Tab-separated table of C-alpha atoms in Angstrom:
chain	number	residue	atom	x	y	z
A	1473	UNK	CA	-5.287	-5.549	-45.864
A	1474	UNK	CA	-8.811	-7.366	-45.705
A	1475	UNK	CA	-7.562	-9.406	-48.675
A	1476	UNK	CA	-4.180	-10.474	-47.235
A	1477	UNK	CA	-5.622	-11.646	-43.441
A	1478	UNK	CA	-9.271	-12.870	-44.426
A	1479	UNK	CA	-8.747	-14.264	-47.649
A	1480	UNK	CA	-5.073	-15.563	-47.605
A	1481	UNK	CA	-3.906	-13.560	-50.761
A	1482	UNK	CA	-0.454	-13.123	-51.688
A	1483	UNK	CA	0.403	-9.400	-51.872
A	1484	UNK	CA	0.061	-9.318	-55.794
A	1485	UNK	CA	-3.438	-10.463	-56.028
A	1486	UNK	CA	-4.092	-8.484	-53.097
A	1487	UNK	CA	-3.809	-5.251	-54.339
A	1488	UNK	CA	-5.110	-6.385	-57.995
A	1489	UNK	CA	-8.272	-7.699	-56.726
A	1490	UNK	CA	-11.703	-6.228	-58.000
A	1491	UNK	CA	-12.998	-3.361	-56.260
A	1492	UNK	CA	-16.287	-1.974	-55.081
A	1493	UNK	CA	-16.697	1.656	-54.352
A	1494	UNK	CA	-19.600	3.802	-52.801
A	1495	UNK	CA	-20.329	7.395	-52.962
A	1496	UNK	CA	-23.890	7.713	-52.187
A	1497	UNK	CA	-26.657	4.903	-53.224
A	1498	UNK	CA	-25.185	3.151	-56.003
A	1499	UNK	CA	-22.494	0.401	-55.684
A	1500	UNK	CA	-19.779	0.575	-58.712
A	1501	UNK	CA	-18.433	-2.729	-58.982
A	1502	UNK	CA	-15.638	-3.604	-61.573
A	1503	UNK	CA	-16.268	-6.232	-63.756
A	1504	UNK	CA	-13.711	-8.616	-62.259
A	1505	UNK	CA	-16.670	-9.752	-59.822
A	1506	UNK	CA	-18.856	-12.474	-61.018
A	1507	UNK	CA	-22.717	-11.991	-62.438
A	1508	UNK	CA	-23.433	-14.383	-59.149
A	1509	UNK	CA	-22.059	-11.686	-56.658
A	1510	UNK	CA	-23.917	-8.835	-58.601
A	1511	UNK	CA	-27.208	-10.186	-58.396
A	1512	UNK	CA	-26.578	-11.494	-54.733
A	1513	UNK	CA	-26.038	-7.430	-53.780
A	1514	UNK	CA	-29.208	-6.385	-56.200
A	1515	UNK	CA	-31.260	-8.793	-54.098
A	1516	UNK	CA	-30.323	-7.479	-50.874
A	1517	UNK	CA	-31.324	-4.101	-52.304
A	1518	UNK	CA	-28.288	-2.561	-53.202
A	1519	UNK	CA	-28.471	-0.600	-56.868
A	1520	UNK	CA	-25.548	-1.792	-58.660
A	1521	UNK	CA	-23.522	-0.234	-61.687
A	1522	UNK	CA	-20.828	-2.634	-63.294
A	1523	UNK	CA	-17.822	-0.557	-64.185
A	1524	UNK	CA	-14.395	-1.422	-66.149
A	1525	UNK	CA	-11.940	-0.030	-63.221
A	1526	UNK	CA	-12.278	2.227	-60.341
A	1527	UNK	CA	-9.984	4.610	-60.193
A	1528	UNK	CA	-6.936	5.060	-57.658
A	1529	UNK	CA	-3.943	2.996	-57.987
A	1530	UNK	CA	-2.369	0.838	-55.076
A	1531	UNK	CA	1.156	-0.055	-54.444
A	1532	UNK	CA	2.072	-2.225	-51.629
A	1533	UNK	CA	5.359	-3.448	-49.714
A	1534	UNK	CA	5.226	-6.753	-47.310
A	1535	UNK	CA	8.009	-7.479	-45.045
A	1536	UNK	CA	8.687	-11.139	-45.292
A	1537	UNK	CA	9.816	-13.182	-42.114
A	1538	UNK	CA	13.442	-13.823	-43.756
A	1539	UNK	CA	13.792	-10.283	-43.420
A	1540	UNK	CA	13.480	-9.588	-47.384
A	1541	UNK	CA	10.919	-6.839	-48.773
A	1542	UNK	CA	8.193	-8.024	-51.365
A	1543	UNK	CA	6.768	-4.841	-53.523
A	1544	UNK	CA	3.543	-4.850	-55.767
A	1545	UNK	CA	1.663	-2.637	-57.628
A	1546	UNK	CA	-2.033	-2.899	-59.395
A	1547	UNK	CA	-2.891	-2.268	-62.722
A	1548	UNK	CA	-5.317	0.528	-62.372
A	1549	UNK	CA	-2.753	3.643	-62.170
A	1550	UNK	CA	0.897	4.101	-62.999
A	1551	UNK	CA	3.408	3.092	-60.002
A	1552	UNK	CA	6.068	1.201	-58.440
A	1553	UNK	CA	6.584	0.166	-55.032
A	1554	UNK	CA	10.337	0.682	-53.375
A	1555	UNK	CA	11.529	-0.229	-50.813
A	1556	UNK	CA	14.611	1.606	-49.656
A	1557	UNK	CA	17.448	0.612	-46.832
A	1558	UNK	CA	20.850	-0.501	-46.460
A	1559	UNK	CA	19.806	-3.959	-46.257
A	1560	UNK	CA	17.394	-6.724	-44.971
A	1561	UNK	CA	14.239	-5.042	-43.351
A	1562	UNK	CA	14.688	-4.445	-39.566
A	1563	UNK	CA	14.018	-7.626	-37.413
A	1564	UNK	CA	10.065	-7.358	-35.717
A	1565	UNK	CA	8.966	-4.867	-38.186
A	1566	UNK	CA	5.377	-5.594	-38.657
A	1567	UNK	CA	2.120	-5.677	-37.518
A	1568	UNK	CA	-0.478	-7.773	-35.810
A	1569	UNK	CA	-4.175	-8.450	-35.968
A	1570	UNK	CA	-5.967	-8.308	-32.157
């Protein structure tokens, strides 16, 4: 959601964007991040470990303004988003950020 709202990415790019994971003291940083980003994290005192992939796939469905549905899946795991229904998405379905 952060990538959609703050970085105005489309749905596919948002679910495929590089990830950072931490469980403990080390930041696992996917290879998609530049060396400059990793260096900046190290300069802030973080221990950084570059990894090719952080586990866990993501699927997402977006309700578009015209009532249609867009689905996206990332490359990290098998999966496919499926929007089922009798037609276009219901009017007024969505979320807002206050």
